[in-house]
Short mmCIF file of C-alpha atoms and ligand atoms in Angstrom, two decimals:
data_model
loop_
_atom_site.label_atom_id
_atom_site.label_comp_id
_atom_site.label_asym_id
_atom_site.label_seq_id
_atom_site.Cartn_x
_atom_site.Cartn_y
_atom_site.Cartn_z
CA UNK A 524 -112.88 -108.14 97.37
CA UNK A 525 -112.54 -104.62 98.76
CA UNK A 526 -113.38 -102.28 96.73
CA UNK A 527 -110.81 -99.78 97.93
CA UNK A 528 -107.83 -102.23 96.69
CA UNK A 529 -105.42 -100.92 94.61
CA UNK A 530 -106.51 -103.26 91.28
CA UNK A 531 -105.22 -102.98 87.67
CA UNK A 532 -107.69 -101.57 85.08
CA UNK A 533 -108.03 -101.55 81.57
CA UNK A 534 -108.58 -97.24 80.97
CA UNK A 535 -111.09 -96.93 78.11
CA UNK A 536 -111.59 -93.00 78.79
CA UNK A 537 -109.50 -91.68 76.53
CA UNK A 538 -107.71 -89.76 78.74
CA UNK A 539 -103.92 -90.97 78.25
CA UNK A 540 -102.83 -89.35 81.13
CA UNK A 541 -105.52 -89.66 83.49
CA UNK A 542 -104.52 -89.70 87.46
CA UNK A 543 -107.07 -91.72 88.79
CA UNK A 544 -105.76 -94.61 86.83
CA UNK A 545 -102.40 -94.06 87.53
CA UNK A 546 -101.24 -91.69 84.91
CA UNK A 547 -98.48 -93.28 82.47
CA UNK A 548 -98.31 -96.93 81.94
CA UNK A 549 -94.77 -97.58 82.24
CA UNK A 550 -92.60 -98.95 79.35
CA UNK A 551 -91.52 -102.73 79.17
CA UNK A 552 -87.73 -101.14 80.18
CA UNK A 553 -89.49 -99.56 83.22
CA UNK A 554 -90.99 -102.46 84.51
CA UNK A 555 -87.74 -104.84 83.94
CA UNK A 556 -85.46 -102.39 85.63
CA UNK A 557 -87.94 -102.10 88.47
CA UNK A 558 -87.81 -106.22 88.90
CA UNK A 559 -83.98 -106.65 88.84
CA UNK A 560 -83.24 -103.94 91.21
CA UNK A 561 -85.79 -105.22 93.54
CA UNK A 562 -84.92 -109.12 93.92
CA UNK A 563 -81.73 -108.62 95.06
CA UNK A 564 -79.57 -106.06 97.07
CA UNK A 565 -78.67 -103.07 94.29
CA UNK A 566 -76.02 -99.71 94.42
CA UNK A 567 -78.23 -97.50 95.87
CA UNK A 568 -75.66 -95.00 97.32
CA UNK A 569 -72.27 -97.11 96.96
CA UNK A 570 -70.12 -96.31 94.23
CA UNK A 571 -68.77 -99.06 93.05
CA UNK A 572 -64.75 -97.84 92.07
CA UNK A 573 -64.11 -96.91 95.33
CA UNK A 574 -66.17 -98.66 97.64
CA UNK A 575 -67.47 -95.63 99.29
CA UNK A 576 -71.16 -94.31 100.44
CA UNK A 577 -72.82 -92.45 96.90
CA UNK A 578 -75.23 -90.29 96.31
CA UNK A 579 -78.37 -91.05 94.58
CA UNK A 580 -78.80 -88.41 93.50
CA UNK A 581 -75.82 -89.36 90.48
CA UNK A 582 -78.15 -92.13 89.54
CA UNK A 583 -80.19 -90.71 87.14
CA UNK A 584 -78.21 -86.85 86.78
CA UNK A 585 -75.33 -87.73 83.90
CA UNK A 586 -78.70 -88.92 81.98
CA UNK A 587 -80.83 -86.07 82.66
CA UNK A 588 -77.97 -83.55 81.77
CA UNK A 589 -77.42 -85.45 78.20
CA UNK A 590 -81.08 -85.07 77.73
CA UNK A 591 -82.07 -81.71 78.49
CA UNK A 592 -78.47 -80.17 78.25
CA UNK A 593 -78.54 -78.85 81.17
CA UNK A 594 -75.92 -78.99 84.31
CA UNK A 595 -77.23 -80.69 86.75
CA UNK A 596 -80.28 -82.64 87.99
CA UNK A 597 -82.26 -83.85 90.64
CA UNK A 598 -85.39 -85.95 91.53
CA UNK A 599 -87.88 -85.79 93.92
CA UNK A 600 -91.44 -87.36 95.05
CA UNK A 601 -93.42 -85.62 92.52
CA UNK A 602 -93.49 -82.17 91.09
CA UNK A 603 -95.59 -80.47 93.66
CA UNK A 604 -92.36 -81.51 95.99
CA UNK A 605 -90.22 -80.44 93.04
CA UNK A 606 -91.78 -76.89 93.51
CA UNK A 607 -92.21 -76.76 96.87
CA UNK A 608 -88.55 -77.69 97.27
CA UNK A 609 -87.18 -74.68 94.90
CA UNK A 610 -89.20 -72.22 96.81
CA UNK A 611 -88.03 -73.31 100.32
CA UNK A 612 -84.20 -73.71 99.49
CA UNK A 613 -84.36 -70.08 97.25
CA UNK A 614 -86.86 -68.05 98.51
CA UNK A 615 -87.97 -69.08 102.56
CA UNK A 616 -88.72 -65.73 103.72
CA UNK A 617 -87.72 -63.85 100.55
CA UNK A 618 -90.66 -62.69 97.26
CA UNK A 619 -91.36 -64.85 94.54
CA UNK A 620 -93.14 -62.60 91.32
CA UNK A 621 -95.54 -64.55 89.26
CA UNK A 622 -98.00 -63.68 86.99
CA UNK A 623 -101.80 -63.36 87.35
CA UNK A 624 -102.12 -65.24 84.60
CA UNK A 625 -100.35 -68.27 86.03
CA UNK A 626 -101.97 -68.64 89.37
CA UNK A 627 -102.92 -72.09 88.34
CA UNK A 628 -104.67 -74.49 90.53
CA UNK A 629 -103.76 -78.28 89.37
CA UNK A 630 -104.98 -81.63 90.03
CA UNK A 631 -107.61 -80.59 92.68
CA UNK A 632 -105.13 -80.04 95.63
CA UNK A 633 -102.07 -78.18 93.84
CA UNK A 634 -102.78 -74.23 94.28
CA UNK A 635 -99.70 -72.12 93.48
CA UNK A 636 -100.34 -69.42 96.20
CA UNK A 637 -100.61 -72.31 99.06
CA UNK A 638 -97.54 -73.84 97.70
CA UNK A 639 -95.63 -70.53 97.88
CA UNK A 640 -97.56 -70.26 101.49
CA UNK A 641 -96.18 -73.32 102.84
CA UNK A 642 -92.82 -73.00 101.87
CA UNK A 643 -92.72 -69.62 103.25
CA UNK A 644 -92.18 -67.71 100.11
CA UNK A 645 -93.81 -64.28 99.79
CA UNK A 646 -96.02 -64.29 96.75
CA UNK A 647 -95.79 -61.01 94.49
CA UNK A 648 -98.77 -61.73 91.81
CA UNK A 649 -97.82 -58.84 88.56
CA UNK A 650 -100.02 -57.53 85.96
CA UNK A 651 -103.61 -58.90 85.71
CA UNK A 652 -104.95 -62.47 84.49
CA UNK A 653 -104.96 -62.38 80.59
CA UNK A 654 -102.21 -59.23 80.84
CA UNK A 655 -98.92 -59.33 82.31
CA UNK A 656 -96.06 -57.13 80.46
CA UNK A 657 -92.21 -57.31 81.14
CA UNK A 658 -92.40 -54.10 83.04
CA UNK A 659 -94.86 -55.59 85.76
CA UNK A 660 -92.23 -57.74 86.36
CA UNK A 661 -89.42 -54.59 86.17
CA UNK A 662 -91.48 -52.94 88.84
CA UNK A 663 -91.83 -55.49 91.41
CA UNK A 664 -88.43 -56.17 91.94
CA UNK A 665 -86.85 -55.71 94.88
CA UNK A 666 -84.13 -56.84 97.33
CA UNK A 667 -85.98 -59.32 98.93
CA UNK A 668 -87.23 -60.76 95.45
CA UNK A 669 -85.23 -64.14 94.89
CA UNK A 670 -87.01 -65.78 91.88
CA UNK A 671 -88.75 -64.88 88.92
CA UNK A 672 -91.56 -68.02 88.40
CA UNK A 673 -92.71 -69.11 85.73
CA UNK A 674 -95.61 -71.95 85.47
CA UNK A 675 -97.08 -73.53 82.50
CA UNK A 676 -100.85 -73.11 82.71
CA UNK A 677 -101.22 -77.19 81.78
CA UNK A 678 -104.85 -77.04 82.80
CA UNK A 679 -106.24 -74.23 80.63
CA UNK A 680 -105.97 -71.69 78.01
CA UNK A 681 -106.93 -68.05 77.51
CA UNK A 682 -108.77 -67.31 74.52
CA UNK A 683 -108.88 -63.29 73.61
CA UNK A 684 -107.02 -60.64 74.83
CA UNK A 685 -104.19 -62.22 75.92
CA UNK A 686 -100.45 -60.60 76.78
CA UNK A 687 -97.45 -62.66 78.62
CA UNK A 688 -93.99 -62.23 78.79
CA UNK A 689 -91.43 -64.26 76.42
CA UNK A 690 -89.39 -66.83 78.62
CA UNK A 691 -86.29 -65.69 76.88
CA UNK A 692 -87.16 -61.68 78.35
CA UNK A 693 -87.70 -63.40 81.97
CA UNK A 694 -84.38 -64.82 81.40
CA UNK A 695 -82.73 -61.54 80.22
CA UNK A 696 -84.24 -59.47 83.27
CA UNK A 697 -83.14 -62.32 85.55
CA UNK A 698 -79.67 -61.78 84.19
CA UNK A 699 -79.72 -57.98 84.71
CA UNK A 700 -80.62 -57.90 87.95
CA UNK A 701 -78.84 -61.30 89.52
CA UNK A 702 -82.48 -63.27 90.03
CA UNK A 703 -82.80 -66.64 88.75
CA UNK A 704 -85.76 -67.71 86.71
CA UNK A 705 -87.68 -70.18 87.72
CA UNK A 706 -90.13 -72.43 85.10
CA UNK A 707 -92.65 -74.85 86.35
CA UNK A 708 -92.85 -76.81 83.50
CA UNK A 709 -95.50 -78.93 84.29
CA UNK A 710 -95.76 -81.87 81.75
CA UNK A 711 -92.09 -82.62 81.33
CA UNK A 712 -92.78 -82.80 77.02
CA UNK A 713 -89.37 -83.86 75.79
CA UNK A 714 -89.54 -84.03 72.48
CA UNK A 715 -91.84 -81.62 69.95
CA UNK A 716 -95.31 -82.77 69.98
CA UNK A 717 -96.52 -81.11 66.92
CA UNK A 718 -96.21 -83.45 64.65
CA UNK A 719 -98.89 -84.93 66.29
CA UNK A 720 -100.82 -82.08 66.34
CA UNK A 721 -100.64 -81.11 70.16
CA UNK A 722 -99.21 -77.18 69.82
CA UNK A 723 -96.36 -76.03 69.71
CA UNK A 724 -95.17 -76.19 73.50
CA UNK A 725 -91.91 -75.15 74.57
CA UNK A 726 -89.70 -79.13 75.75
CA UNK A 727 -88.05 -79.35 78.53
CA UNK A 728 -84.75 -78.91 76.52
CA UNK A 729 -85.84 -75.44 74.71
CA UNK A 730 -86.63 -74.34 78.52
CA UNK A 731 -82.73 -75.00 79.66
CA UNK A 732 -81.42 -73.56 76.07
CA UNK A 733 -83.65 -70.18 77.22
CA UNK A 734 -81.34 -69.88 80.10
CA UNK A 735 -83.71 -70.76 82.51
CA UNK A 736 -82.07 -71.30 85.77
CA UNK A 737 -84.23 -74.47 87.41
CA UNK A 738 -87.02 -76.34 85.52
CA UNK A 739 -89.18 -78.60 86.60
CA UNK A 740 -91.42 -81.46 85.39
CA UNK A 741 -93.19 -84.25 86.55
CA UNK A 742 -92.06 -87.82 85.70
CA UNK A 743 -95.30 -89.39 85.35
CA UNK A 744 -96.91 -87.11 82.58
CA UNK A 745 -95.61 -86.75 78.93
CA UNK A 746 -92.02 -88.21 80.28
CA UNK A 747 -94.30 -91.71 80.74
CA UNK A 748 -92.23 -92.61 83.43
CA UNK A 749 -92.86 -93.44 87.00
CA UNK A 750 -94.15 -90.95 89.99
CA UNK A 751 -91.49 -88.54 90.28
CA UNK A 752 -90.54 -84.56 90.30
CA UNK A 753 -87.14 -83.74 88.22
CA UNK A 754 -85.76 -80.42 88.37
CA UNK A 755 -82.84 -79.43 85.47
CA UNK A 756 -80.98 -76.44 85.74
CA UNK A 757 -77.74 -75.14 86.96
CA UNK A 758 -75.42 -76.13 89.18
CA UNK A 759 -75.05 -73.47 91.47
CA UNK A 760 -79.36 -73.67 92.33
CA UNK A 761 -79.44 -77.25 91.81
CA UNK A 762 -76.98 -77.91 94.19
CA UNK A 763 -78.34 -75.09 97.14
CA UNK A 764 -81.64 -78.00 96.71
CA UNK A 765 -79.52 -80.87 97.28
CA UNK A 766 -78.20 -79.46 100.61
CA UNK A 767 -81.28 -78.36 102.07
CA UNK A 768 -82.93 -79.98 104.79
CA UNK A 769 -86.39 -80.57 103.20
CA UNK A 770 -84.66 -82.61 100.79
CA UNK A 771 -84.14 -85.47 102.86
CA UNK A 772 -87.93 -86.16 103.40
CA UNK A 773 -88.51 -85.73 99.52
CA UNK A 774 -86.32 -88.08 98.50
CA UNK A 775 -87.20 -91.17 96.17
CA UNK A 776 -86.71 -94.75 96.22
CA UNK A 777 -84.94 -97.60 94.33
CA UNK A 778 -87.99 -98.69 92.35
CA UNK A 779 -88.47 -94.77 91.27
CA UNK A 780 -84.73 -94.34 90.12
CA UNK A 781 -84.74 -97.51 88.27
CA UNK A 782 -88.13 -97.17 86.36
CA UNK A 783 -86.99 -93.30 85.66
CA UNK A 784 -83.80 -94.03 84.02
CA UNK A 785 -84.85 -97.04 81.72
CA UNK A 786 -87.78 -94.55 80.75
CA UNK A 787 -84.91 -91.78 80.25
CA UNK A 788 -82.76 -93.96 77.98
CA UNK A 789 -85.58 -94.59 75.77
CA UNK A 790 -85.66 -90.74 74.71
CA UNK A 791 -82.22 -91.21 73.66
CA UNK A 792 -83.32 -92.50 70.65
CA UNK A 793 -86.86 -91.00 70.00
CA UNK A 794 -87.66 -92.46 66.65
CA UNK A 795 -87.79 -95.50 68.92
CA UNK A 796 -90.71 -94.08 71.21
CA UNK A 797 -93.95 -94.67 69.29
CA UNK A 798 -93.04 -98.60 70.06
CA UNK A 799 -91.44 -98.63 73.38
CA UNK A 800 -93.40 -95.84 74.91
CA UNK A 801 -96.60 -96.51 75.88
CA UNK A 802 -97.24 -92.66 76.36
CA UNK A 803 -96.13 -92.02 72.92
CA UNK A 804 -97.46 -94.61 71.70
CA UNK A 805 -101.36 -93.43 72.88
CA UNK A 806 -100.32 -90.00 71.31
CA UNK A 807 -99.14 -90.72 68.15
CA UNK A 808 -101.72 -94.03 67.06
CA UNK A 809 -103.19 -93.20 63.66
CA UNK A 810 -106.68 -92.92 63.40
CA UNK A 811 -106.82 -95.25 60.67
CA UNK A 812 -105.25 -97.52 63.34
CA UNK A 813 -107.33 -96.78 66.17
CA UNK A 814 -110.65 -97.13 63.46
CA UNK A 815 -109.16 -100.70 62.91
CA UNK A 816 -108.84 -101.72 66.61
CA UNK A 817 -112.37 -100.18 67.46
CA UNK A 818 -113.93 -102.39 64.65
CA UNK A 819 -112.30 -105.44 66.05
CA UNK A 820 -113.47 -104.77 69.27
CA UNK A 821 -116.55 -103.59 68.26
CA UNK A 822 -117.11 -107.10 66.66
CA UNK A 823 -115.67 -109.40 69.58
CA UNK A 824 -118.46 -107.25 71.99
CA UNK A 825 -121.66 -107.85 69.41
CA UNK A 826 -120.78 -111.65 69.66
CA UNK A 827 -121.21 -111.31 73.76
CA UNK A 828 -124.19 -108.87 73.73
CA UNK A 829 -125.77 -110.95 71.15
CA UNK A 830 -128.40 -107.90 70.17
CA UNK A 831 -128.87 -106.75 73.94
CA UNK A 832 -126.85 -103.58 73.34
CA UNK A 833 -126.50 -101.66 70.13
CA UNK A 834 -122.40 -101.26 69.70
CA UNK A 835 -121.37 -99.11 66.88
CA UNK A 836 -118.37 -97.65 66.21
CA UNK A 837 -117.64 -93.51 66.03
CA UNK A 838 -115.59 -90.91 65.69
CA UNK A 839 -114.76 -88.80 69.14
CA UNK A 840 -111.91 -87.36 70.66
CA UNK A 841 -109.57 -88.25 73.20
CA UNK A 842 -107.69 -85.82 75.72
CA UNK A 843 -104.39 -86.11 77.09
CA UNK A 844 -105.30 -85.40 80.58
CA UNK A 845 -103.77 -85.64 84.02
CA UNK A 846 -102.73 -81.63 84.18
CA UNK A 847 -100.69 -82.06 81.05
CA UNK A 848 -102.30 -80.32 78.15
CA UNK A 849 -106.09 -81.36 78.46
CA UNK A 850 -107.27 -78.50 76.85
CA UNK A 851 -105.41 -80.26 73.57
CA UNK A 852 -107.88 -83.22 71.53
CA UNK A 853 -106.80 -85.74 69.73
CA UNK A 854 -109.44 -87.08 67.35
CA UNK A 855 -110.18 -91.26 67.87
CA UNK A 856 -112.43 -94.13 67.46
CA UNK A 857 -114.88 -95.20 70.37
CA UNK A 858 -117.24 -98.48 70.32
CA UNK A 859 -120.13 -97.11 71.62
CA UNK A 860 -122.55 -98.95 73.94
CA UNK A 861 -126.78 -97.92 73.21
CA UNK A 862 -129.52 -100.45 75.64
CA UNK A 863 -133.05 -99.98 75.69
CA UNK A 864 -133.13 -102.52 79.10
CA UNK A 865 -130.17 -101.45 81.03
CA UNK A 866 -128.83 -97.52 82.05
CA UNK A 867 -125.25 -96.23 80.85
CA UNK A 868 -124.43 -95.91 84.57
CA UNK A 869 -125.35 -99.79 85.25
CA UNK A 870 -123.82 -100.97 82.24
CA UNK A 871 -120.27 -99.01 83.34
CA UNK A 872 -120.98 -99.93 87.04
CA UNK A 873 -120.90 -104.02 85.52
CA UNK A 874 -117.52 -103.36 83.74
CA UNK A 875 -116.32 -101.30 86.18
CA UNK A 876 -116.78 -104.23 88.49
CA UNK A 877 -114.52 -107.13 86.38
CA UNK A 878 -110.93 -107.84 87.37
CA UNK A 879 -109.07 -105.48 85.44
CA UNK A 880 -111.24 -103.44 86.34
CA UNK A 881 -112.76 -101.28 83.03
CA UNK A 882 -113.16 -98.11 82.86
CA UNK A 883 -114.95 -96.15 79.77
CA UNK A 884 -116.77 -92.88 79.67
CA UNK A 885 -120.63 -91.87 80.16
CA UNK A 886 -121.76 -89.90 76.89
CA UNK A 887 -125.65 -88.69 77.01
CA UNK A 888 -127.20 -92.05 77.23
CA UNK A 889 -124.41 -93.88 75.94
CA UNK A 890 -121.30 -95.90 77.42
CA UNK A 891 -118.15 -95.64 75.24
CA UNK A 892 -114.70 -97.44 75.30
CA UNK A 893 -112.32 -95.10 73.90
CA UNK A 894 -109.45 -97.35 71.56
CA UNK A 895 -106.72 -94.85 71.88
CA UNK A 896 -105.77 -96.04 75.49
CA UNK A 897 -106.88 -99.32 75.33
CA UNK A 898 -103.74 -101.35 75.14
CA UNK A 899 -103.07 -104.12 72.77
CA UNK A 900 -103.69 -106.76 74.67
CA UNK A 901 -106.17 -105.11 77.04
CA UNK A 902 -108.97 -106.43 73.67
CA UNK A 903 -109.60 -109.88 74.58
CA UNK A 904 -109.75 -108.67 78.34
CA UNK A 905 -112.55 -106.35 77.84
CA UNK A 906 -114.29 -109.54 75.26
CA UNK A 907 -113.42 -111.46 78.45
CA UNK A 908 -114.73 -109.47 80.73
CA UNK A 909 -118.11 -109.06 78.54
CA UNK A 910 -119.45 -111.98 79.21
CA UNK A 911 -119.24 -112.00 83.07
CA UNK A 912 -121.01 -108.22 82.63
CA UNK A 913 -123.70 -109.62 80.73
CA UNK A 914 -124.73 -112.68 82.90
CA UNK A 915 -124.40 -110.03 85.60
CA UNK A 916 -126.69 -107.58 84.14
CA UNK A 917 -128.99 -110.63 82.69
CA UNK A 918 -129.88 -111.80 86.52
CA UNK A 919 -130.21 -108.48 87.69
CA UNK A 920 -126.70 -108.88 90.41
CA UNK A 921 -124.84 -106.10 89.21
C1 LIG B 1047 -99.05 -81.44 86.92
C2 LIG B 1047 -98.43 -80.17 87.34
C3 LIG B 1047 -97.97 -79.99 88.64
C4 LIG B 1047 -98.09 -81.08 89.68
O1 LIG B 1047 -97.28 -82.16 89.35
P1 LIG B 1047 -97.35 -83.56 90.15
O2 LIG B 1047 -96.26 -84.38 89.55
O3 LIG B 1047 -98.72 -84.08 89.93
O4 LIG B 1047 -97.09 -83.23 91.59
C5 LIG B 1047 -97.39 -78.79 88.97
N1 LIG B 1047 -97.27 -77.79 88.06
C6 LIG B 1047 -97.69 -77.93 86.78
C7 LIG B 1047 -97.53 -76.78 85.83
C8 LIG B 1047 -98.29 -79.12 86.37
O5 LIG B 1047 -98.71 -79.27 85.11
#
């Protein structure tokens, strides 16, 4: 089999949100919706009262504004697009100010300034990168500026001297001098993540209660939905998107809108979300759970290694990943792989190999399988799996 083909995997890194797998595993909602709307003929853009061409953009925008409480909504191709889009239909040719601070490079390929290049926005960086003050932003204005941005810095944090301006002041100089506000927010957190000890982040809903004009989020991150880029705001911005050109070549299809809004619905009743949401789900297992599963598995992989490995079980800590908060840890359970005959690297090579593929993570000499995003039934996969990687390593074919 190729090795390039697109394969399922079972993600033992830790890393709920990690892009190389995929980011979120969809919920059990998702994946129905996705099925029914794609064996048959579905109501794309017809509206069904009168019989009329749609929009589909009205698919998933009565849910979004009941959500976040904002106005309006749309969805694009991912966030990037989401961003690029706001900056070509309100600021081609005009200034966008940003902060130093939030010059943010994300996921390898996303750099702010080349997004604002492309679009044809004129960048205005203010103040310096731990410092920016409201009256950085006072001072740059001027009548070519057309949005204040804002972007959440998702991939890192400043420790130290550290000044930035409240979203809430943004908002209150945008008013004052007719300039929308712009936030980028990145990992699209709708509900407060601090009970599960993950900060104290501003949700996408607190952003539209600030007054924030247009916010945007991606729908594959802490929303555990499918690839997408969703921007909430107000009318009057939202709908200067929706008519511009670019918008056309960002739009989504079927499968997206139908995976999006059964993964939207969920959130309307979030004490449902630890067991319907897989993303949720990875963020809010207890330890004393995740202890439990890494024991079982722990015991199903000592029957297959029969003594050729050492496999204990330890504490560690798992990230959130994929641009979305993976400077916040989560502390977990790992079954940790020690072999005096075979390497870490050719013991992960051999499970990398197996169909699911398996993916852990390479720890000084070790090879670990991190619980907290192993899914339920992904257990007697890996013990599965096991045996074909030790015969493997056994006859030396790996
Ligand atoms: C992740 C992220 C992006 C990029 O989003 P994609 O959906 O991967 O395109 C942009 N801005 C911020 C702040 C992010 O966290």
């Amino acid at each position: 089999m190729p090795s390039t083909l697109l394969k399922s995997a079972v993600n033992g890194t830790g890393v709920i949100l990690h892009t190389g797998l995929g980011r979120a595993v969809l919920p059990q909602v998702a994946r129905d919706a996705v099925m029914a709307m794609t064996d048959r003929y579905c109501t794309l853009e017809l509206d069904i009262t009168s019989g009329k061409r749609g929009s589909r953009h009205d698919l998933v925008t009565e849910l979004l504004c009941e959500l976040t409480g904002a106005q309006s909504a749309l969805v694009v191709n991912n966030n990037a697009a989401a961003v690029m889009l706001i900056l070509h239909a309100l600021a081609r040719d005009k200034e966008v100010i940003i902060s130093r601070g939030q010059l943010v490079e994300i996921g390898g390929s996303f750099r702010m300034p080349d997004v604002m290049a492309q679009s044809g926005a004129k960048l205005v960086s203010v103040g310096t990168t731990n410092r920016t003050e409201l009256v950085d932003y006072e001072a740059a204005i001027t009548d070519r500026t057309a949005i204040i941005m804002e972007v959440h810095r998702s991939n890192f944090e400043i420790v130290g001297e550290e000044a930035s301006v409240m979203l809430e002041d943004l908002v209150d100089l945008g008013t004052k001098t007719g300039i929308p506000v712009v936030y980028d927010h990145g990992s699209g957190a709708m509900t407060d993540l601090s009970q599960y000890g993950l900060g104290t982040d501003r949700t996408v809903p607190e952003s539209v209660s600030a007054g924030v004009q247009v916010t945007c989020f991606s729908g594959d991150k802490l929303l555990g939905g499918p690839q997408a880029g969703i921007l909430v705001g107000q009318k009057e911005w939202l709908d200067r998107m929706k008519s511009d050109p670019m918008m056309r070549a960002l739009r989504v299809d079927k499968m997206i809108f139908a995976a999006l809004h059964a993964t939207l619905e969920l959130f309307l009743d979030p004490e449902k979300l630890p067991a319907l949401h897989p993303v949720t789900r990875m963020i809010s297992e207890s330890t004393s759970s995740l202890e439990h599963r890494a024991h079982i598995l722990a015991d199903r992989l000592r029957l297959q290694f029969a003594h050729r490995c050492g496999i204990h079980v330890n504490e560690a800590t798992s990230e959130i990943g994929g641009g979305a908060l993976p400077v916040r840890q989560l502390p977990t359970f790992v079954v940790a792989f020690t072999s005096e005959v075979w390497s870490n690297h050719a013991l992960a090579k051999a499970f990398r190999l197996q169909q699911p593929a398996i993916f852990g993570r390479l720890v000084k000499d070790q090879f670990w399988l991190d619980v907290r995003t192993i899914m339920p039934g992904d257990i007697p996969v890996i013990e599965h799996a096991a045996q074909a990687v030790v015969t493997q390593l056994d006859s030396g074919t790996e």
